[in-house]
Coordinates of C-alpha atoms in Angstrom, one line a residue:
M13 CA 10.9 -2.6 -110.0
T14 CA 13.8 -2.7 -112.5
Y15 CA 17.2 -1.6 -111.1
G16 CA 19.0 -1.3 -114.4
P17 CA 19.5 -2.9 -117.8
K18 CA 20.4 -6.5 -118.4
P19 CA 24.2 -6.8 -118.7
P20 CA 25.2 -6.1 -122.3
H21 CA 28.7 -7.5 -121.7
R22 CA 30.9 -9.0 -119.0
H23 CA 34.4 -8.1 -120.2
R24 CA 34.8 -4.8 -118.4
R25 CA 35.9 -6.3 -115.0
T26 CA 39.6 -6.1 -115.4
T27 CA 39.5 -2.6 -116.9
A28 CA 37.3 -1.3 -114.1
I29 CA 39.6 -2.6 -111.4
A30 CA 42.7 -1.3 -113.1
A31 CA 41.1 2.1 -113.7
A32 CA 39.9 2.4 -110.1
A33 CA 43.2 1.4 -108.7
A34 CA 45.0 3.9 -111.0
F35 CA 43.0 6.9 -110.1
A36 CA 42.9 6.1 -106.4
V37 CA 46.7 6.4 -106.4
A38 CA 46.2 10.1 -107.0
I39 CA 44.4 10.6 -103.7
P40 CA 46.5 13.0 -101.6
F41 CA 48.7 11.3 -99.0
T42 CA 50.5 12.5 -95.9
S43 CA 53.9 14.1 -96.2
G44 CA 56.3 11.8 -97.8
G45 CA 53.6 9.3 -98.9
P46 CA 52.3 6.3 -97.1
A47 CA 54.6 3.7 -95.7
L48 CA 54.2 0.2 -97.2
A49 CA 51.5 -1.8 -95.4
G50 CA 50.6 -5.5 -95.5
P51 CA 47.1 -6.8 -96.3
N52 CA 45.9 -6.1 -92.7
F53 CA 46.5 -2.4 -92.2
P54 CA 44.4 -1.0 -89.4
S55 CA 46.6 0.2 -86.6
P56 CA 46.3 -0.8 -82.9
E57 CA 49.0 1.6 -81.9
G58 CA 47.0 4.7 -81.2
N59 CA 49.2 6.8 -83.5
T60 CA 46.6 8.4 -85.7
N61 CA 47.6 11.9 -86.9
I62 CA 44.5 13.8 -87.7
S63 CA 46.3 16.9 -89.1
S64 CA 45.9 15.6 -92.6
I65 CA 42.3 14.7 -92.4
V66 CA 40.0 16.7 -94.7
T67 CA 38.4 19.6 -92.7
Y68 CA 35.2 21.4 -93.5
D69 CA 37.1 24.2 -95.2
D70 CA 39.1 21.7 -97.2
L71 CA 35.9 20.1 -98.3
I72 CA 34.5 23.4 -99.6
T73 CA 37.8 24.2 -101.4
Q74 CA 38.0 20.8 -103.1
L75 CA 34.3 20.9 -104.1
E76 CA 34.7 24.3 -105.7
R77 CA 37.8 23.2 -107.5
L78 CA 36.0 20.1 -108.9
E79 CA 33.1 22.3 -110.0
K80 CA 35.5 24.6 -111.9
T81 CA 37.7 21.9 -113.5
S82 CA 35.2 19.1 -114.3
R83 CA 34.6 18.2 -117.9
F84 CA 31.2 16.7 -117.2
D85 CA 29.3 19.4 -115.2
V86 CA 29.8 18.7 -111.5
D87 CA 27.3 21.0 -109.8
V88 CA 28.1 22.0 -106.2
F89 CA 25.5 23.6 -104.0
T90 CA 24.2 24.0 -100.4
L91 CA 20.8 22.9 -99.1
A92 CA 20.2 26.6 -98.4
E93 CA 20.3 27.0 -102.2
V94 CA 18.0 24.1 -102.7
G95 CA 15.5 25.7 -100.3
T96 CA 15.0 23.0 -97.6
A97 CA 13.1 24.2 -94.6
V98 CA 16.2 23.5 -92.4
S99 CA 19.4 24.0 -94.4
T100 CA 22.4 24.3 -92.1
S101 CA 24.0 22.2 -89.4
E102 CA 23.4 22.6 -85.6
Q103 CA 26.3 25.0 -85.5
G104 CA 25.2 26.9 -88.6
R105 CA 27.5 25.4 -91.2
D106 CA 26.2 25.0 -94.8
L107 CA 25.4 21.5 -95.8
Y108 CA 27.0 20.6 -99.2
V109 CA 25.9 18.4 -102.0
A110 CA 27.4 17.8 -105.4
T111 CA 25.6 16.3 -108.4
V112 CA 26.8 14.9 -111.7
G113 CA 25.3 12.8 -114.4
E114 CA 22.2 13.1 -116.6
G115 CA 20.5 9.7 -116.0
D116 CA 16.9 9.3 -115.1
E117 CA 17.6 7.2 -112.0
H118 CA 19.1 9.1 -109.0
V119 CA 21.8 7.6 -106.7
W120 CA 22.5 8.8 -103.2
L121 CA 26.1 8.6 -102.0
Q122 CA 26.9 9.8 -98.5
G123 CA 29.9 9.8 -96.1
R124 CA 31.0 11.0 -92.7
I125 CA 27.7 10.9 -91.0
H126 CA 29.9 10.2 -88.0
G127 CA 32.5 12.9 -87.6
N128 CA 35.3 10.6 -86.5
E129 CA 35.0 8.5 -89.6
P130 CA 36.9 10.6 -92.1
Y131 CA 37.6 8.5 -95.2
G132 CA 34.0 8.6 -96.5
T133 CA 34.7 12.2 -97.3
E134 CA 37.9 11.5 -99.1
S135 CA 36.6 8.5 -100.9
L136 CA 33.6 10.3 -102.2
L137 CA 35.7 13.3 -103.3
A138 CA 38.0 10.9 -105.3
V139 CA 35.0 9.2 -107.0
L140 CA 33.4 12.6 -107.7
K141 CA 36.5 13.7 -109.4
E142 CA 36.4 10.6 -111.7
M143 CA 32.7 11.2 -112.4
G144 CA 33.5 14.8 -113.4
T145 CA 36.7 14.2 -115.4
N146 CA 37.0 10.6 -116.6
G147 CA 35.9 10.1 -120.2
S148 CA 36.2 6.2 -120.2
A149 CA 33.4 4.0 -121.3
D150 CA 32.6 2.9 -117.7
W151 CA 32.3 6.5 -116.3
Q152 CA 30.3 7.6 -119.4
L153 CA 27.9 4.8 -118.8
L154 CA 27.5 5.9 -115.2
R155 CA 26.8 9.5 -116.1
E156 CA 24.3 8.4 -118.8
T157 CA 22.5 5.9 -116.5
Y158 CA 22.4 7.9 -113.3
T159 CA 22.3 11.3 -111.7
F160 CA 24.5 11.1 -108.6
H161 CA 23.9 13.1 -105.4
V162 CA 27.1 13.1 -103.4
I163 CA 27.2 14.2 -99.8
P164 CA 30.8 13.9 -98.8
M165 CA 30.4 15.3 -95.2
Y166 CA 27.0 14.7 -93.8
N167 CA 28.1 15.8 -90.3
P168 CA 30.4 18.9 -90.6
D169 CA 30.1 19.8 -86.9
G170 CA 31.1 16.4 -85.6
S171 CA 33.9 16.3 -88.2
E172 CA 35.3 19.6 -86.9
M173 CA 35.1 18.4 -83.3
N174 CA 36.4 14.9 -84.2
I175 CA 33.5 13.2 -82.5
R176 CA 30.9 10.7 -83.7
Q177 CA 27.8 12.8 -83.1
T178 CA 26.6 16.3 -83.6
V179 CA 25.8 18.6 -80.6
L180 CA 22.4 20.2 -80.2
Q181 CA 22.5 24.0 -79.9
D182 CA 19.3 24.3 -77.9
G183 CA 21.0 24.9 -74.6
T184 CA 21.2 21.2 -73.7
S185 CA 24.5 20.4 -75.5
K186 CA 23.0 16.9 -76.1
R187 CA 25.0 14.7 -78.5
I188 CA 23.0 13.2 -81.3
D189 CA 24.1 10.2 -83.4
L190 CA 22.9 11.3 -86.8
N191 CA 22.7 7.7 -88.0
R192 CA 20.0 7.0 -85.4
D193 CA 18.0 10.2 -85.9
W194 CA 15.7 9.3 -88.8
G195 CA 12.7 7.7 -87.1
V196 CA 9.4 8.2 -85.6
G197 CA 9.8 10.6 -82.6
K198 CA 13.4 11.4 -83.7
F199 CA 14.8 14.2 -86.0
E200 CA 16.3 16.0 -83.1
A201 CA 19.2 17.4 -85.1
A202 CA 19.0 20.1 -87.8
E203 CA 21.2 17.9 -90.2
S204 CA 18.6 15.1 -90.0
E205 CA 15.7 17.4 -91.0
A206 CA 17.7 19.0 -93.8
F207 CA 19.0 15.8 -95.5
Y208 CA 15.8 13.9 -95.0
E209 CA 13.8 16.6 -96.9
Y210 CA 16.5 16.6 -99.6
W211 CA 16.1 12.8 -99.8
T212 CA 12.4 13.2 -100.4
M213 CA 13.2 15.6 -103.3
V214 CA 15.7 13.2 -104.9
D215 CA 13.8 9.9 -104.5
P216 CA 16.9 7.8 -105.2
A217 CA 16.9 4.4 -106.8
F218 CA 19.5 3.2 -104.3
A219 CA 21.9 4.5 -101.7
I220 CA 25.4 3.8 -100.4
D221 CA 26.8 5.0 -97.0
I222 CA 30.5 4.9 -96.1
H223 CA 31.5 4.4 -92.5
H224 CA 34.4 3.3 -90.2
Q225 CA 34.4 0.7 -87.5
G226 CA 36.7 -0.3 -84.7
L227 CA 39.4 -2.9 -85.2
K228 CA 38.0 -6.3 -86.0
R229 CA 39.3 -9.8 -86.6
E230 CA 37.8 -12.3 -89.1
Y231 CA 35.8 -15.1 -87.5
G232 CA 37.6 -18.4 -87.9
T233 CA 41.0 -17.1 -89.1
G234 CA 41.8 -14.2 -86.7
D235 CA 43.0 -12.1 -89.6
D236 CA 42.5 -8.4 -89.4
V237 CA 39.4 -7.2 -91.3
T238 CA 40.0 -4.1 -93.4
L239 CA 36.4 -3.7 -94.8
S240 CA 33.1 -5.0 -93.6
L241 CA 30.0 -5.2 -95.9
G242 CA 26.8 -4.1 -94.2
I243 CA 23.0 -4.1 -94.6
S244 CA 21.2 -2.3 -91.7
L245 CA 18.1 -4.4 -92.0
A246 CA 19.3 -8.0 -91.8
P247 CA 18.7 -10.1 -94.9
G248 CA 16.3 -12.9 -94.0
G249 CA 15.7 -11.1 -90.7
P250 CA 12.6 -9.7 -89.0
T251 CA 12.1 -6.7 -91.4
L252 CA 13.7 -6.8 -94.8
P253 CA 11.9 -9.7 -96.4
G254 CA 8.6 -7.9 -95.9
I255 CA 9.7 -4.8 -97.8
K256 CA 8.7 -4.5 -101.5
G257 CA 7.9 -8.2 -101.6
G258 CA 11.5 -9.1 -100.6
E259 CA 13.1 -7.2 -103.5
Y260 CA 15.5 -5.3 -101.3
D261 CA 16.3 -8.5 -99.3
V262 CA 17.6 -9.9 -102.6
L263 CA 19.2 -6.9 -104.2
T264 CA 21.2 -5.7 -101.1
R265 CA 22.7 -9.2 -100.9
Q266 CA 23.5 -9.2 -104.6
M267 CA 25.2 -5.8 -104.2
H268 CA 27.6 -7.0 -101.5
V269 CA 28.2 -10.4 -103.2
H270 CA 29.4 -8.4 -106.2
V271 CA 31.6 -6.2 -104.2
Y272 CA 33.1 -9.1 -102.3
D273 CA 34.0 -11.0 -105.5
E274 CA 35.5 -8.0 -107.3
L275 CA 37.5 -6.6 -104.4
Q276 CA 39.2 -9.9 -103.6
K277 CA 41.1 -9.3 -106.8
A278 CA 42.8 -6.3 -105.3
G279 CA 45.0 -8.5 -103.1
Y280 CA 45.2 -6.2 -100.0
I281 CA 41.6 -6.1 -98.8
N282 CA 40.2 -8.5 -96.3
M283 CA 36.4 -8.4 -96.1
D284 CA 33.7 -9.8 -93.9
R285 CA 30.0 -9.2 -93.1
Y286 CA 29.2 -6.4 -90.7
Q287 CA 28.0 -7.9 -87.4
V288 CA 27.8 -6.6 -83.8
G289 CA 28.2 -8.3 -80.5
G290 CA 30.2 -11.0 -82.0
S291 CA 27.4 -12.9 -83.7
L292 CA 24.4 -10.6 -84.2
E293 CA 23.0 -9.2 -87.4
I294 CA 21.7 -5.6 -87.2
D295 CA 18.1 -4.9 -87.8
I296 CA 17.9 -1.3 -86.7
K297 CA 15.0 0.7 -88.1
G298 CA 16.3 4.1 -86.8
G299 CA 19.3 4.2 -89.1
V300 CA 19.3 6.6 -92.0
V301 CA 19.6 3.9 -94.7
S302 CA 17.1 1.7 -92.8
A303 CA 14.6 4.6 -92.9
M304 CA 15.2 4.9 -96.7
M305 CA 14.4 1.2 -97.2
L306 CA 11.3 1.5 -95.0
G307 CA 10.0 4.5 -96.9
L308 CA 9.7 6.7 -93.8
D309 CA 7.2 9.5 -94.0
H310 CA 8.3 12.2 -91.6
D311 CA 6.3 15.4 -91.3
G312 CA 4.2 14.5 -94.4
L313 CA 7.2 14.9 -96.7
N314 CA 7.0 11.4 -98.2
P315 CA 3.3 10.7 -98.6
E316 CA 3.9 8.4 -101.5
G317 CA 6.1 6.2 -99.4
H318 CA 9.1 6.3 -101.6
S319 CA 11.8 3.8 -100.5
N320 CA 15.1 2.6 -101.9
P321 CA 17.5 -0.2 -101.2
A322 CA 20.7 0.8 -99.4
I323 CA 23.9 -0.7 -98.2
F324 CA 27.0 0.5 -96.3
F325 CA 30.8 -0.1 -96.1
E326 CA 32.8 -0.1 -92.9
T327 CA 36.5 0.7 -93.1
S328 CA 38.4 -0.5 -90.0
G329 CA 39.8 2.1 -87.7
N330 CA 38.7 5.6 -86.6
T331 CA 40.2 8.8 -85.3
S332 CA 38.7 8.8 -81.8
D333 CA 40.4 5.6 -80.6
G334 CA 43.6 6.3 -82.6
S335 CA 43.3 3.1 -84.7
L336 CA 42.9 4.7 -88.1
G337 CA 46.3 3.5 -89.4
Q338 CA 47.5 6.8 -90.9
K339 CA 50.4 5.2 -92.7
A340 CA 47.9 3.1 -94.7
R341 CA 45.7 6.1 -95.5
G342 CA 45.9 5.5 -99.2
K343 CA 44.9 1.8 -99.0
S344 CA 42.0 2.6 -96.6
I345 CA 40.6 5.2 -99.1
R346 CA 41.4 3.1 -102.1
Q347 CA 39.3 0.1 -100.9
N348 CA 36.3 2.4 -100.6
V349 CA 36.9 3.8 -104.1
L350 CA 37.2 0.3 -105.5
A351 CA 34.0 -0.8 -103.7
L352 CA 32.1 2.2 -105.0
T353 CA 33.4 1.9 -108.5
E354 CA 32.7 -1.8 -108.9
L355 CA 29.2 -1.6 -107.3
L356 CA 28.1 1.4 -109.4
V357 CA 29.3 0.0 -112.7
G358 CA 27.9 -3.4 -111.8
M359 CA 24.5 -1.8 -111.1
A360 CA 24.6 0.1 -114.4
T361 CA 25.5 -2.9 -116.5
G362 CA 23.1 -5.2 -114.7
E363 CA 25.9 -7.6 -113.5
V364 CA 24.9 -7.0 -109.9
Q365 CA 21.3 -8.1 -110.6
Q366 CA 22.6 -11.4 -112.0
E367 CA 24.5 -12.3 -108.8
D368 CA 23.3 -15.2 -106.7
P369 CA 22.0 -13.6 -103.4
A370 CA 22.4 -16.9 -101.6
R371 CA 26.2 -16.3 -101.8
W372 CA 25.8 -13.7 -99.1
D373 CA 26.3 -16.6 -96.8
E374 CA 29.8 -17.2 -98.3
I375 CA 31.1 -13.8 -97.1
P376 CA 33.0 -14.5 -93.9
H377 CA 30.9 -14.0 -90.7
A378 CA 30.3 -15.5 -87.3
P379 CA 27.4 -18.0 -87.0
V380 CA 24.3 -15.8 -86.5
T381 CA 22.7 -16.2 -83.1
G382 CA 20.2 -13.3 -83.3
Y383 CA 19.3 -9.8 -84.5
Q384 CA 20.2 -6.6 -82.8
T385 CA 17.2 -4.3 -83.0
D386 CA 16.4 -0.8 -81.7
T387 CA 14.7 -2.4 -78.6
G388 CA 16.9 -5.4 -77.9
V389 CA 18.1 -8.7 -79.3
I390 CA 15.7 -11.1 -81.2
P391 CA 17.1 -14.6 -81.1
I392 CA 17.6 -16.6 -84.3
G393 CA 14.5 -18.7 -85.1
Y394 CA 12.2 -16.1 -83.5

């Protein structure tokens, strides 16, 4: 499978970083603007103010504004308008998508699948604004190469309740982690049914998921981590090398190597690899982006077995434990915007596909002792 053209040039790096940094400054801040923050900006002080976090109503307002003001045809709609069998959240909220671009390959961008991880919404709104209004060569290339399907708030109910999960409305009040609900015997929540069916309609070429994590220190240095780079099926692990003859095992590492190299130039972002339990790589098949890579066929909606590579970003801090670091809101959002911009343009030019996947091991991480799976830990050298 081909994931984009060979790179026609390699001189666009500095312009892309500068442009992304410039437009990210326009992201709305808290009253008075953000206080200056050092390179390590998550907050351990429990002082997160959630009053300025984008709400569901704010999302609708901003999407409608983007649709009206965009130069390049941002189309905003609900899954009810698409006609999916299930089209609203558990609590009956409409599920919103925005599309832009006219390329033959489709790209899936999602955020805030966990309701207490807000900056996926704001980061995607910022990128969507550039897609719809920026006439530069890079953004034009993206619109010509891809059609983007942007889901800024996958979990509107959890977002409104400031909790990780959604809550079933079947009388049980059971909380469901939407990022563990795409799998055999799963799909308990309405949101999962709705967005899965839409995914089968889109058949994306690749996907990016934006998350938050708790506070974290870099292995070996003790420096605070601001952004972790994640792949939900571990490269070289029990599962990923066997998918598509190892294509995704290579490409997902190339994607993150590219992001790591480019974001280091920003000067305020400290990155590592996403791990759990101190030294475990995740190999979780029940995650949404894992199911995409596995080509899950739920309810006969994906009989052709479409699959696509997918990666995720983890900004440190979340609203539930008060560690978000509100004073550094702008930097937290900006690092996601930069990561998305560099990765998307790198994919479109073919620069990503030229990266050395072995350099995944150069991204800071603890020595791997095993793989965290849905059913337990598999030790290294299994």
